[in-house]
GROMACS .gro file of N, CA and C in nm:
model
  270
    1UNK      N    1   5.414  -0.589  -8.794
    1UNK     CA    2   5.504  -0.679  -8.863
    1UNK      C    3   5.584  -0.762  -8.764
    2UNK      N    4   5.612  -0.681  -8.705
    2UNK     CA    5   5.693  -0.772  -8.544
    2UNK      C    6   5.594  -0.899  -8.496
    3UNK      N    7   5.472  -0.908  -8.436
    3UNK     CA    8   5.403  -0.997  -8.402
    3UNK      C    9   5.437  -1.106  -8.504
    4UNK      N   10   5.410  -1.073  -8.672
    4UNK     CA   11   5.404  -1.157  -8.790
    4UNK      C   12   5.532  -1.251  -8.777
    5UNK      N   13   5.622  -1.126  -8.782
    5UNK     CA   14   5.782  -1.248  -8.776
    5UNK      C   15   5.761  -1.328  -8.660
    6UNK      N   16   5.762  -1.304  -8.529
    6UNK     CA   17   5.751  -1.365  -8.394
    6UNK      C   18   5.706  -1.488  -8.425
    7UNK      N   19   5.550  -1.477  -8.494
    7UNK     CA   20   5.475  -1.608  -8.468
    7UNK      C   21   5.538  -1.677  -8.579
    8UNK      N   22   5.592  -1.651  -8.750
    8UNK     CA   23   5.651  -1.714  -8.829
    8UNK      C   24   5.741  -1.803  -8.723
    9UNK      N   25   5.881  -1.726  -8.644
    9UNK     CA   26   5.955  -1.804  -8.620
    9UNK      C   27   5.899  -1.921  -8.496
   10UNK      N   28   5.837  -1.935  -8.399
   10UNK     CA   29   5.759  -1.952  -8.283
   10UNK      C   30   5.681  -2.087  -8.355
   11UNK      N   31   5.660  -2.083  -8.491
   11UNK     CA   32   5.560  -2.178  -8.592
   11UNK      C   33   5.631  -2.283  -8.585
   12UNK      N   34   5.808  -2.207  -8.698
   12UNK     CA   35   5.915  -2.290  -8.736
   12UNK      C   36   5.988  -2.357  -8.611
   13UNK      N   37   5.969  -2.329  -8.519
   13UNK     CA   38   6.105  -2.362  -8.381
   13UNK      C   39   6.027  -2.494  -8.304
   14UNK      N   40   5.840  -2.446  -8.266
   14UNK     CA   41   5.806  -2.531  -8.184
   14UNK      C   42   5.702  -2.700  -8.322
   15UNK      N   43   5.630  -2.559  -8.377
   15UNK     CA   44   5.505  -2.659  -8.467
   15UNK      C   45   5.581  -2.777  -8.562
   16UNK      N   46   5.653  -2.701  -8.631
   16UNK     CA   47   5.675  -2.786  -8.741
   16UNK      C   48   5.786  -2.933  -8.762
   17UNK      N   49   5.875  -2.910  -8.626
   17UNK     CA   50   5.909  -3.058  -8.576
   17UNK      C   51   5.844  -3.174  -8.544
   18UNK      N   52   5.738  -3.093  -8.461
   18UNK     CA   53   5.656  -3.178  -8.431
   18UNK      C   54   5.532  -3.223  -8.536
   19UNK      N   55   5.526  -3.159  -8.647
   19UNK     CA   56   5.412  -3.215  -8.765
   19UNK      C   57   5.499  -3.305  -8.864
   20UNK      N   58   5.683  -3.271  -8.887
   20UNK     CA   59   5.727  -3.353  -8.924
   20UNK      C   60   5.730  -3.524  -8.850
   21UNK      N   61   5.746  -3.496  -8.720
   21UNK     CA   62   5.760  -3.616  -8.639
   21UNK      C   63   5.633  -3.723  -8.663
   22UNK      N   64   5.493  -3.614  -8.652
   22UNK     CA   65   5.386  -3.708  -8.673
   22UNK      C   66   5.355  -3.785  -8.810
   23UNK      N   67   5.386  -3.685  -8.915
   23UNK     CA   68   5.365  -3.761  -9.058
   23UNK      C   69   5.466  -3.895  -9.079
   24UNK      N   70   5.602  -3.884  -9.050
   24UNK     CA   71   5.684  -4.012  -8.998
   24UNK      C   72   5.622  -4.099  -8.947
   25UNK      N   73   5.582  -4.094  -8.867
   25UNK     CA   74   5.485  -4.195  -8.768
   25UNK      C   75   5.414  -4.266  -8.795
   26UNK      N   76   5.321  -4.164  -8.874
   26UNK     CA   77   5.188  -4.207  -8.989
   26UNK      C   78   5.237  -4.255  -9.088
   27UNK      N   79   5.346  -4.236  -9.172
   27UNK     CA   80   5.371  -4.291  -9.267
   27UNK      C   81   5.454  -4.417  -9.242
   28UNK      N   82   5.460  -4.450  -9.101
   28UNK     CA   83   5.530  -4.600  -9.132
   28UNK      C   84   5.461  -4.717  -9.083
   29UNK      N   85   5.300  -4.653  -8.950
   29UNK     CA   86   5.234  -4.730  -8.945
   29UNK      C   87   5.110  -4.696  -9.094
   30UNK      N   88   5.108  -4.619  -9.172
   30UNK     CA   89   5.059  -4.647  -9.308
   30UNK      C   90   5.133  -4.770  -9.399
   31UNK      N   91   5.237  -4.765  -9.360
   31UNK     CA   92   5.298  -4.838  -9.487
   31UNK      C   93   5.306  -4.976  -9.436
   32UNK      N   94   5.292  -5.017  -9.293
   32UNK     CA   95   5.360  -5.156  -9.292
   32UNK      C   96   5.176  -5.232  -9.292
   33UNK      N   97   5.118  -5.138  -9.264
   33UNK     CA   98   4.936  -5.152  -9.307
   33UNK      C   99   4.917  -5.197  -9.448
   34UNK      N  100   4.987  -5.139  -9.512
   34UNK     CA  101   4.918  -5.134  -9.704
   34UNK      C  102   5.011  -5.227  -9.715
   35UNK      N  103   5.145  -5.263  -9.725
   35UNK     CA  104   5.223  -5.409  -9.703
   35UNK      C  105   5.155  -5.531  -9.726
   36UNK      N  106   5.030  -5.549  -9.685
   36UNK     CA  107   4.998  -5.680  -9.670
   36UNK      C  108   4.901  -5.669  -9.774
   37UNK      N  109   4.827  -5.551  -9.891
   37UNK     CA  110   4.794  -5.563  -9.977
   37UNK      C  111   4.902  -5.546 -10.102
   38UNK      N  112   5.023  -5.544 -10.082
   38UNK     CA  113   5.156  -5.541 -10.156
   38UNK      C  114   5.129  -5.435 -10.246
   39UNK      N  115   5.147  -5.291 -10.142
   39UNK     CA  116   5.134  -5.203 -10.206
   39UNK      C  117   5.253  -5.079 -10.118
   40UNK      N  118   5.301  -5.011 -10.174
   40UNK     CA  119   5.418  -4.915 -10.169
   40UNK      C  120   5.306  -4.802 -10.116
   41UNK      N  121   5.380  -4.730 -10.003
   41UNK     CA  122   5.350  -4.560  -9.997
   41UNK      C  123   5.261  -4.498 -10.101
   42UNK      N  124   5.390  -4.527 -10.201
   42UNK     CA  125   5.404  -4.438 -10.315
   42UNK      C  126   5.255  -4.486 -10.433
   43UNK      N  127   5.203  -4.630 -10.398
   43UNK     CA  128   5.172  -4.676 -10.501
   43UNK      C  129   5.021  -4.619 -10.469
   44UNK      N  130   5.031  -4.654 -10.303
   44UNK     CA  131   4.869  -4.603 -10.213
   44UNK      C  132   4.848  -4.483 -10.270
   45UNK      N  133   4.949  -4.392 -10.227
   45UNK     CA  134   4.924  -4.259 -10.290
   45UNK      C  135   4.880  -4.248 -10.430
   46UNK      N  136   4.884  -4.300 -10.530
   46UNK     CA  137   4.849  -4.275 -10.640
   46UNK      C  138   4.691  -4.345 -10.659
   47UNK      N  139   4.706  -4.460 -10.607
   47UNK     CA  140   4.534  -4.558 -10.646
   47UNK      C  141   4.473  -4.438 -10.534
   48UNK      N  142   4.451  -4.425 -10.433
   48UNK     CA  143   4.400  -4.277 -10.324
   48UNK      C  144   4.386  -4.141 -10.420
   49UNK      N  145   4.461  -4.118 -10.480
   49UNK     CA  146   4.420  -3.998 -10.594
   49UNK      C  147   4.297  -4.026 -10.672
   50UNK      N  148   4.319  -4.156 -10.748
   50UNK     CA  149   4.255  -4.186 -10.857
   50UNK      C  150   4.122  -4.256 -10.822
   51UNK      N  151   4.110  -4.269 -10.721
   51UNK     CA  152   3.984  -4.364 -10.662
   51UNK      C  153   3.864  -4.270 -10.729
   52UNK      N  154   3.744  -4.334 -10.745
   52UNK     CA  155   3.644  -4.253 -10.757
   52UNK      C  156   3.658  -4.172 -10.890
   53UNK      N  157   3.806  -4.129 -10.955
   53UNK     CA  158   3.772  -4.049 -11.066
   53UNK      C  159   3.713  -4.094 -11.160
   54UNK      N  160   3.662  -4.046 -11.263
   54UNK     CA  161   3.608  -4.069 -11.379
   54UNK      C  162   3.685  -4.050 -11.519
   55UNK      N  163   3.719  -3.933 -11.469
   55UNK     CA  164   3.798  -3.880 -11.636
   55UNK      C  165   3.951  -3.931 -11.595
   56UNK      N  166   4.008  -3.971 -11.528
   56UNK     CA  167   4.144  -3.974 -11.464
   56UNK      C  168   4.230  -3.853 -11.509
   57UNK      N  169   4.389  -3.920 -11.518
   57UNK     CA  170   4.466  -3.751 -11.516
   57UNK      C  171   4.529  -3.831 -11.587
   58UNK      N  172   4.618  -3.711 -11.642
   58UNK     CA  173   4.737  -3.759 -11.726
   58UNK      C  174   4.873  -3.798 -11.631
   59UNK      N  175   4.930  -3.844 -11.678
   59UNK     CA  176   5.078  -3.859 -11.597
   59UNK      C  177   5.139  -3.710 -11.558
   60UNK      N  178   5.152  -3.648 -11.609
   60UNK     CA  179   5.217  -3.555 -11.593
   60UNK      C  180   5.131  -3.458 -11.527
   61UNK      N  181   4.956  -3.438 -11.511
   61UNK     CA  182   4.868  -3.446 -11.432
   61UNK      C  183   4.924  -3.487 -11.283
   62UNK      N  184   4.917  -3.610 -11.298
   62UNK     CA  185   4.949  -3.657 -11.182
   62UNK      C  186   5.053  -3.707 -11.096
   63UNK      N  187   5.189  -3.652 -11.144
   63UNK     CA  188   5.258  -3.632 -11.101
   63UNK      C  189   5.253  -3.468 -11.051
   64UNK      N  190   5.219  -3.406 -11.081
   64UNK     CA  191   5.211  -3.255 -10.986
   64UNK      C  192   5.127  -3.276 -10.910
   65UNK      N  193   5.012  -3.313 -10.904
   65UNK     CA  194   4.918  -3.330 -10.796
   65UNK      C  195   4.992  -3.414 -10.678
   66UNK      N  196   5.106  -3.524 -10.689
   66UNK     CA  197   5.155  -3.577 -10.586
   66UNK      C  198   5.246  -3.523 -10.532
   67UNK      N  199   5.367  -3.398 -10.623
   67UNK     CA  200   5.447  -3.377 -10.591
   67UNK      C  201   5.576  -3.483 -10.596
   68UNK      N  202   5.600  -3.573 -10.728
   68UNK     CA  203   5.681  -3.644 -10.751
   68UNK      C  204   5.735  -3.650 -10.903
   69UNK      N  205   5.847  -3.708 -10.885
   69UNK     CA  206   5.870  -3.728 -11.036
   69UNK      C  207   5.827  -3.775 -11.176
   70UNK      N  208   5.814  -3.744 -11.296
   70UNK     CA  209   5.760  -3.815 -11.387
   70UNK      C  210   5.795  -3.959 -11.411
   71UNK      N  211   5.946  -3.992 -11.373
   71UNK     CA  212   5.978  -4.085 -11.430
   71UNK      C  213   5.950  -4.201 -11.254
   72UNK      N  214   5.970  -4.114 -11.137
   72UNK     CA  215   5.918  -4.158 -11.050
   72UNK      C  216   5.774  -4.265 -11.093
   73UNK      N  217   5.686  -4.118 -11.138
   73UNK     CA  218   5.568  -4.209 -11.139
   73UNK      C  219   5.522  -4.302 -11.218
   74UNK      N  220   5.601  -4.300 -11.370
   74UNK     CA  221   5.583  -4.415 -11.419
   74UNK      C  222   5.620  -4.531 -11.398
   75UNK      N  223   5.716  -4.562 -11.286
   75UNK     CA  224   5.797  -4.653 -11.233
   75UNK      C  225   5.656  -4.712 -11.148
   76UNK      N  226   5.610  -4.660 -11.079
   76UNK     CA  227   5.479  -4.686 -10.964
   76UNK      C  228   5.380  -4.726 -11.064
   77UNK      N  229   5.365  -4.667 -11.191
   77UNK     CA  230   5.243  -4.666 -11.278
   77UNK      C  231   5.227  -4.852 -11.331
   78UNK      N  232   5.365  -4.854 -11.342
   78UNK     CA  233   5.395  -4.981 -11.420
   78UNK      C  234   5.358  -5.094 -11.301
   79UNK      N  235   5.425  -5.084 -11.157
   79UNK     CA  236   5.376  -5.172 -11.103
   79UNK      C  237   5.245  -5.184 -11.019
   80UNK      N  238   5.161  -5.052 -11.049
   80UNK     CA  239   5.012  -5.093 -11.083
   80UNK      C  240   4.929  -5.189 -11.140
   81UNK      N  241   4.997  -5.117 -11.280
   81UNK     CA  242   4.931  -5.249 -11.329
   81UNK      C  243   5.012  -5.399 -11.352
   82UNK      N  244   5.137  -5.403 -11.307
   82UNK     CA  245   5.168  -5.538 -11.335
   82UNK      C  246   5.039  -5.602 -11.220
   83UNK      N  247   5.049  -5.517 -11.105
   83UNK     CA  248   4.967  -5.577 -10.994
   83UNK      C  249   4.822  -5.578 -10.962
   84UNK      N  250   4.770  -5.574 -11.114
   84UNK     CA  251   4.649  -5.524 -11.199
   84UNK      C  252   4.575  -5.441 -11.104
   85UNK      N  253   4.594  -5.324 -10.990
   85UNK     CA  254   4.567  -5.232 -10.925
   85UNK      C  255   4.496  -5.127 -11.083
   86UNK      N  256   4.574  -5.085 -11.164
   86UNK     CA  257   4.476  -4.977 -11.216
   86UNK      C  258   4.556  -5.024 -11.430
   87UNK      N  259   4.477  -4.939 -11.448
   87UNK     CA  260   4.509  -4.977 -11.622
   87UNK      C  261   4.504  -4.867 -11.696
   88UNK      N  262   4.604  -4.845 -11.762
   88UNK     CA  263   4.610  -4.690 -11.843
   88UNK      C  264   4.532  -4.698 -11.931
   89UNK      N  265   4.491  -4.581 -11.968
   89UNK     CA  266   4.338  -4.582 -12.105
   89UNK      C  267   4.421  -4.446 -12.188
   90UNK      N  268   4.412  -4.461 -12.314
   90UNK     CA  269   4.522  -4.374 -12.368
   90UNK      C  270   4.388  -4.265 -12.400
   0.00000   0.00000   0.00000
C-alpha cells in the first residue's frame, strides 16, 4: 500500500501539472486554428463528437459525453446551426 500512495502522490506533485500545462497549450493553439472556420472550442468539440454518427445523441446524451452543461450546450447547439454547421432532427 505504501508504494501505491508514494506513486499516487509522485503522479499528483510531478505528472499532472505538467498534463494540465500541455492541454492549455493545445487548447489555445486549437482554438485560434478553428477561429478562422468561426468556430468556438466548445462548438469543435461538439461537431468532433458528432462527425460520422448516424443515429446522433440526444442533448442530454451529449452533454454527458462532453462533460458540460445542458443549458451550456444548447447555447453551442443554437449557434451550430445558426452557422448551418449541424441541424437538429427531432
Amino acid at each position: 500500500m505504501t508504494n501505491h500512495t508514494h506513486y499516487l502522490e509522485t503522479f499528483s506533485r510531478l505528472l499532472l501539472p505538467t498534463i494540465s500545462k500541455v492541454q492549455r497549450l493545445l487548447s489555445v493553439g486549437l482554438g485560434s486554428e478553428i477561429k478562422h472556420h468561426d468556430l468556438t472550442l466548445a462548438e469543435f468539440r461538439i461537431v468532433g463528437l458528432l462527425m460520422g454518427e448516424e443515429k446522433g445523441y440526444s442533448q442530454k446524451e451529449l452533454a454527458q459525453k462532453l462533460d458540460i452543461s445542458a443549458p451550456s450546450l444548447s447555447v453551442s447547439i443554437a449557434s451550430l446551426e445558426k452557422k448551418q454547421w449541424l441541424q437538429r432532427i427531432a
